mmCIF file with all atom_site columns, C-alpha atoms in Angstrom:
data_model
loop_
_atom_site.group_PDB
_atom_site.id
_atom_site.type_symbol
_atom_site.label_atom_id
_atom_site.label_alt_id
_atom_site.label_comp_id
_atom_site.label_asym_id
_atom_site.label_entity_id
_atom_site.label_seq_id
_atom_site.pdbx_PDB_ins_code
_atom_site.Cartn_x
_atom_site.Cartn_y
_atom_site.Cartn_z
_atom_site.occupancy
_atom_site.B_iso_or_equiv
_atom_site.pdbx_formal_charge
_atom_site.auth_seq_id
_atom_site.auth_comp_id
_atom_site.auth_asym_id
_atom_site.auth_atom_id
_atom_site.pdbx_PDB_model_num
ATOM 1   C CA . MET A 1 1   ? -0.012  0.005  -0.030  1.00 54.00 ? 1   MET A CA 1
ATOM 2   C CA . ALA A 1 2   ? 1.257   3.448  -0.856  1.00 67.00 ? 2   ALA A CA 1
ATOM 3   C CA . GLU A 1 3   ? 2.301   5.904  1.809   1.00 80.00 ? 3   GLU A CA 1
ATOM 4   C CA . LYS A 1 4   ? -0.669  8.007  2.959   1.00 86.00 ? 4   LYS A CA 1
ATOM 5   C CA . ILE A 1 5   ? -0.427  11.690 2.046   1.00 85.00 ? 5   ILE A CA 1
ATOM 6   C CA . THR A 1 6   ? -0.997  14.052 4.946   1.00 87.00 ? 6   THR A CA 1
ATOM 7   C CA . GLN A 1 7   ? -0.803  17.836 5.277   1.00 85.00 ? 7   GLN A CA 1
ATOM 8   C CA . ASP A 1 8   ? -0.891  20.263 8.196   1.00 91.00 ? 8   ASP A CA 1
ATOM 9   C CA . ALA A 1 9   ? 0.147   23.501 6.455   1.00 88.00 ? 9   ALA A CA 1
ATOM 10  C CA . GLY A 1 10  ? -3.446  24.796 6.544   1.00 90.00 ? 10  GLY A CA 1
ATOM 11  C CA . ARG A 1 11  ? -3.714  24.487 10.306  1.00 94.00 ? 11  ARG A CA 1
ATOM 12  C CA . LYS A 1 12  ? -0.161  25.722 10.919  1.00 94.00 ? 12  LYS A CA 1
ATOM 13  C CA . GLN A 1 13  ? -0.522  28.842 8.695   1.00 94.00 ? 13  GLN A CA 1
ATOM 14  C CA . LEU A 1 14  ? -4.300  29.609 8.804   1.00 93.00 ? 14  LEU A CA 1
ATOM 15  C CA . GLY A 1 15  ? -5.739  27.553 11.621  1.00 89.00 ? 15  GLY A CA 1
ATOM 16  C CA . GLU A 1 16  ? -6.797  30.441 13.847  1.00 94.00 ? 16  GLU A CA 1
ATOM 17  C CA . PHE A 1 17  ? -7.442  32.956 11.007  1.00 97.00 ? 17  PHE A CA 1
ATOM 18  C CA . ALA A 1 18  ? -9.392  30.705 8.647   1.00 96.00 ? 18  ALA A CA 1
ATOM 19  C CA . PRO A 1 19  ? -10.132 27.363 10.381  1.00 95.00 ? 19  PRO A CA 1
ATOM 20  C CA . ASP A 1 20  ? -12.630 26.163 7.770   1.00 97.00 ? 20  ASP A CA 1
ATOM 21  C CA . PHE A 1 21  ? -10.125 26.752 4.922   1.00 94.00 ? 21  PHE A CA 1
ATOM 22  C CA . ALA A 1 22  ? -7.430  25.004 7.006   1.00 95.00 ? 22  ALA A CA 1
ATOM 23  C CA . HIS A 1 23  ? -9.725  21.991 7.502   1.00 96.00 ? 23  HIS A CA 1
ATOM 24  C CA . PHE A 1 24  ? -10.610 21.766 3.738   1.00 95.00 ? 24  PHE A CA 1
ATOM 25  C CA . ASN A 1 25  ? -6.897  22.088 2.820   1.00 94.00 ? 25  ASN A CA 1
ATOM 26  C CA . ASP A 1 26  ? -5.541  19.526 5.225   1.00 94.00 ? 26  ASP A CA 1
ATOM 27  C CA . ASP A 1 27  ? -8.395  17.070 5.591   1.00 94.00 ? 27  ASP A CA 1
ATOM 28  C CA . ILE A 1 28  ? -10.232 17.183 2.283   1.00 94.00 ? 28  ILE A CA 1
ATOM 29  C CA . LEU A 1 29  ? -7.738  18.313 -0.397  1.00 92.00 ? 29  LEU A CA 1
ATOM 30  C CA . PHE A 1 30  ? -4.657  16.537 1.047   1.00 91.00 ? 30  PHE A CA 1
ATOM 31  C CA . GLY A 1 31  ? -6.435  13.995 3.127   1.00 90.00 ? 31  GLY A CA 1
ATOM 32  C CA . GLU A 1 32  ? -9.226  12.619 1.001   1.00 93.00 ? 32  GLU A CA 1
ATOM 33  C CA . ASN A 1 33  ? -8.443  13.797 -2.493  1.00 91.00 ? 33  ASN A CA 1
ATOM 34  C CA . TRP A 1 34  ? -4.692  13.000 -2.521  1.00 91.00 ? 34  TRP A CA 1
ATOM 35  C CA . ASN A 1 35  ? -5.436  9.537  -1.004  1.00 91.00 ? 35  ASN A CA 1
ATOM 36  C CA . ALA A 1 36  ? -8.319  8.610  -3.271  1.00 92.00 ? 36  ALA A CA 1
ATOM 37  C CA . GLY A 1 37  ? -7.986  5.637  -5.591  1.00 91.00 ? 37  GLY A CA 1
ATOM 38  C CA . GLY A 1 38  ? -7.836  5.483  -9.321  1.00 94.00 ? 38  GLY A CA 1
ATOM 39  C CA . ILE A 1 39  ? -4.426  7.085  -9.952  1.00 95.00 ? 39  ILE A CA 1
ATOM 40  C CA . ASP A 1 40  ? -1.176  6.815  -8.120  1.00 94.00 ? 40  ASP A CA 1
ATOM 41  C CA . THR A 1 41  ? 0.572   9.563  -6.209  1.00 94.00 ? 41  THR A CA 1
ATOM 42  C CA . LYS A 1 42  ? 3.182   10.127 -8.917  1.00 96.00 ? 42  LYS A CA 1
ATOM 43  C CA . MET A 1 43  ? 0.452   10.831 -11.488 1.00 97.00 ? 43  MET A CA 1
ATOM 44  C CA . ARG A 1 44  ? -1.314  13.164 -8.992  1.00 96.00 ? 44  ARG A CA 1
ATOM 45  C CA . CYS A 1 45  ? 1.949   15.071 -8.579  1.00 97.00 ? 45  CYS A CA 1
ATOM 46  C CA . ILE A 1 46  ? 2.340   15.426 -12.349 1.00 98.00 ? 46  ILE A CA 1
ATOM 47  C CA . ILE A 1 47  ? -1.276  16.587 -12.769 1.00 98.00 ? 47  ILE A CA 1
ATOM 48  C CA . THR A 1 48  ? -0.865  19.156 -9.990  1.00 97.00 ? 48  THR A CA 1
ATOM 49  C CA . VAL A 1 49  ? 2.365   20.576 -11.435 1.00 98.00 ? 49  VAL A CA 1
ATOM 50  C CA . VAL A 1 50  ? 0.754   20.859 -14.923 1.00 98.00 ? 50  VAL A CA 1
ATOM 51  C CA . SER A 1 51  ? -2.355  22.470 -13.410 1.00 98.00 ? 51  SER A CA 1
ATOM 52  C CA . LEU A 1 52  ? -0.374  25.065 -11.496 1.00 98.00 ? 52  LEU A CA 1
ATOM 53  C CA . MET A 1 53  ? 1.830   25.736 -14.530 1.00 98.00 ? 53  MET A CA 1
ATOM 54  C CA . SER A 1 54  ? -1.242  26.218 -16.713 1.00 97.00 ? 54  SER A CA 1
ATOM 55  C CA . GLN A 1 55  ? -2.545  28.822 -14.353 1.00 97.00 ? 55  GLN A CA 1
ATOM 56  C CA . GLY A 1 56  ? 0.787   30.676 -14.174 1.00 97.00 ? 56  GLY A CA 1
ATOM 57  C CA . ILE A 1 57  ? 1.204   29.868 -10.438 1.00 96.00 ? 57  ILE A CA 1
ATOM 58  C CA . THR A 1 58  ? 4.978   29.817 -9.982  1.00 93.00 ? 58  THR A CA 1
ATOM 59  C CA . ASP A 1 59  ? 5.289   30.692 -6.346  1.00 95.00 ? 59  ASP A CA 1
ATOM 60  C CA . SER A 1 60  ? 6.266   28.556 -3.327  1.00 94.00 ? 60  SER A CA 1
ATOM 61  C CA . SER A 1 61  ? 3.255   26.335 -3.825  1.00 94.00 ? 61  SER A CA 1
ATOM 62  C CA . LEU A 1 62  ? 4.609   25.155 -7.196  1.00 97.00 ? 62  LEU A CA 1
ATOM 63  C CA . LYS A 1 63  ? 8.037   24.582 -5.702  1.00 97.00 ? 63  LYS A CA 1
ATOM 64  C CA . TYR A 1 64  ? 6.419   22.467 -2.971  1.00 95.00 ? 64  TYR A CA 1
ATOM 65  C CA . HIS A 1 65  ? 4.617   20.397 -5.628  1.00 96.00 ? 65  HIS A CA 1
ATOM 66  C CA . LEU A 1 66  ? 7.803   20.039 -7.726  1.00 98.00 ? 66  LEU A CA 1
ATOM 67  C CA . GLU A 1 67  ? 9.564   18.743 -4.575  1.00 97.00 ? 67  GLU A CA 1
ATOM 68  C CA . ASN A 1 68  ? 6.627   16.429 -3.944  1.00 95.00 ? 68  ASN A CA 1
ATOM 69  C CA . ALA A 1 69  ? 6.847   15.170 -7.542  1.00 98.00 ? 69  ALA A CA 1
ATOM 70  C CA . LYS A 1 70  ? 10.561  14.439 -7.172  1.00 98.00 ? 70  LYS A CA 1
ATOM 71  C CA . ALA A 1 71  ? 9.928   12.690 -3.843  1.00 96.00 ? 71  ALA A CA 1
ATOM 72  C CA . HIS A 1 72  ? 7.303   10.465 -5.544  1.00 96.00 ? 72  HIS A CA 1
ATOM 73  C CA . GLY A 1 73  ? 9.499   9.360  -8.375  1.00 97.00 ? 73  GLY A CA 1
ATOM 74  C CA . VAL A 1 74  ? 9.317   12.000 -11.115 1.00 98.00 ? 74  VAL A CA 1
ATOM 75  C CA . SER A 1 75  ? 12.805  12.148 -12.622 1.00 98.00 ? 75  SER A CA 1
ATOM 76  C CA . LYS A 1 76  ? 14.613  15.187 -14.008 1.00 98.00 ? 76  LYS A CA 1
ATOM 77  C CA . GLU A 1 77  ? 14.114  13.793 -17.495 1.00 98.00 ? 77  GLU A CA 1
ATOM 78  C CA . GLU A 1 78  ? 10.388  13.274 -16.928 1.00 98.00 ? 78  GLU A CA 1
ATOM 79  C CA . ILE A 1 79  ? 9.773   16.803 -15.526 1.00 98.00 ? 79  ILE A CA 1
ATOM 80  C CA . ALA A 1 80  ? 11.710  18.310 -18.402 1.00 98.00 ? 80  ALA A CA 1
ATOM 81  C CA . ALA A 1 81  ? 9.546   16.406 -20.903 1.00 98.00 ? 81  ALA A CA 1
ATOM 82  C CA . ILE A 1 82  ? 6.297   17.264 -18.985 1.00 98.00 ? 82  ILE A CA 1
ATOM 83  C CA . VAL A 1 83  ? 7.071   20.961 -18.836 1.00 98.00 ? 83  VAL A CA 1
ATOM 84  C CA . THR A 1 84  ? 8.180   21.054 -22.433 1.00 98.00 ? 84  THR A CA 1
ATOM 85  C CA . HIS A 1 85  ? 5.005   19.330 -23.664 1.00 98.00 ? 85  HIS A CA 1
ATOM 86  C CA . THR A 1 86  ? 2.790   21.592 -21.468 1.00 98.00 ? 86  THR A CA 1
ATOM 87  C CA . ALA A 1 87  ? 4.548   24.746 -22.748 1.00 98.00 ? 87  ALA A CA 1
ATOM 88  C CA . PHE A 1 88  ? 2.853   24.329 -26.104 1.00 98.00 ? 88  PHE A CA 1
ATOM 89  C CA . TYR A 1 89  ? -0.583  24.378 -24.433 1.00 98.00 ? 89  TYR A CA 1
ATOM 90  C CA . ALA A 1 90  ? -0.085  26.587 -21.420 1.00 97.00 ? 90  ALA A CA 1
ATOM 91  C CA . GLY A 1 91  ? 2.502   29.093 -22.585 1.00 97.00 ? 91  GLY A CA 1
ATOM 92  C CA . TRP A 1 92  ? 6.225   29.353 -23.207 1.00 97.00 ? 92  TRP A CA 1
ATOM 93  C CA . PRO A 1 93  ? 6.907   32.022 -20.505 1.00 97.00 ? 93  PRO A CA 1
ATOM 94  C CA . LYS A 1 94  ? 5.178   29.757 -17.934 1.00 97.00 ? 94  LYS A CA 1
ATOM 95  C CA . ALA A 1 95  ? 7.501   26.955 -18.879 1.00 98.00 ? 95  ALA A CA 1
ATOM 96  C CA . TRP A 1 96  ? 10.540  29.177 -18.337 1.00 98.00 ? 96  TRP A CA 1
ATOM 97  C CA . ALA A 1 97  ? 9.292   30.011 -14.868 1.00 97.00 ? 97  ALA A CA 1
ATOM 98  C CA . VAL A 1 98  ? 8.709   26.351 -14.034 1.00 98.00 ? 98  VAL A CA 1
ATOM 99  C CA . PHE A 1 99  ? 12.118  25.346 -15.370 1.00 98.00 ? 99  PHE A CA 1
ATOM 100 C CA . ARG A 1 100 ? 13.800  27.888 -13.047 1.00 97.00 ? 100 ARG A CA 1
ATOM 101 C CA . LEU A 1 101 ? 12.149  26.217 -10.068 1.00 97.00 ? 101 LEU A CA 1
ATOM 102 C CA . ALA A 1 102 ? 12.622  22.657 -11.390 1.00 98.00 ? 102 ALA A CA 1
ATOM 103 C CA . LYS A 1 103 ? 16.362  23.252 -11.754 1.00 97.00 ? 103 LYS A CA 1
ATOM 104 C CA . GLU A 1 104 ? 16.519  24.254 -8.084  1.00 97.00 ? 104 GLU A CA 1
ATOM 105 C CA . VAL A 1 105 ? 14.534  21.173 -7.004  1.00 98.00 ? 105 VAL A CA 1
ATOM 106 C CA . TRP A 1 106 ? 16.524  18.671 -9.162  1.00 98.00 ? 106 TRP A CA 1
ATOM 107 C CA . GLY A 1 107 ? 19.783  20.292 -8.189  1.00 93.00 ? 107 GLY A CA 1
ATOM 108 C CA . GLU A 1 108 ? 21.003  21.868 -11.396 1.00 73.00 ? 108 GLU A CA 1
#
């Protein structure tokens, strides 16, 4: 059985300020959604990176998800191919932004 994905960032960062959001983040998004069946964690990581890239979200949340992708078996070669492919659909400048973060995560 795969390792269960857990998250506590919502409670740590927003628990007192926005407890409902913290609950949805930690228990629903990362608790139920990330642990649902049908696709493996590596694929969830890839889908999440592509989704964030497509939206132009290249902040610390993307870096977290790139690190998560690497931790769940996405290789440097795979992330390079994924970002290159997505660039044609999501935008070339977005790919450049993702590559800057990916190079940090994969140690280039």
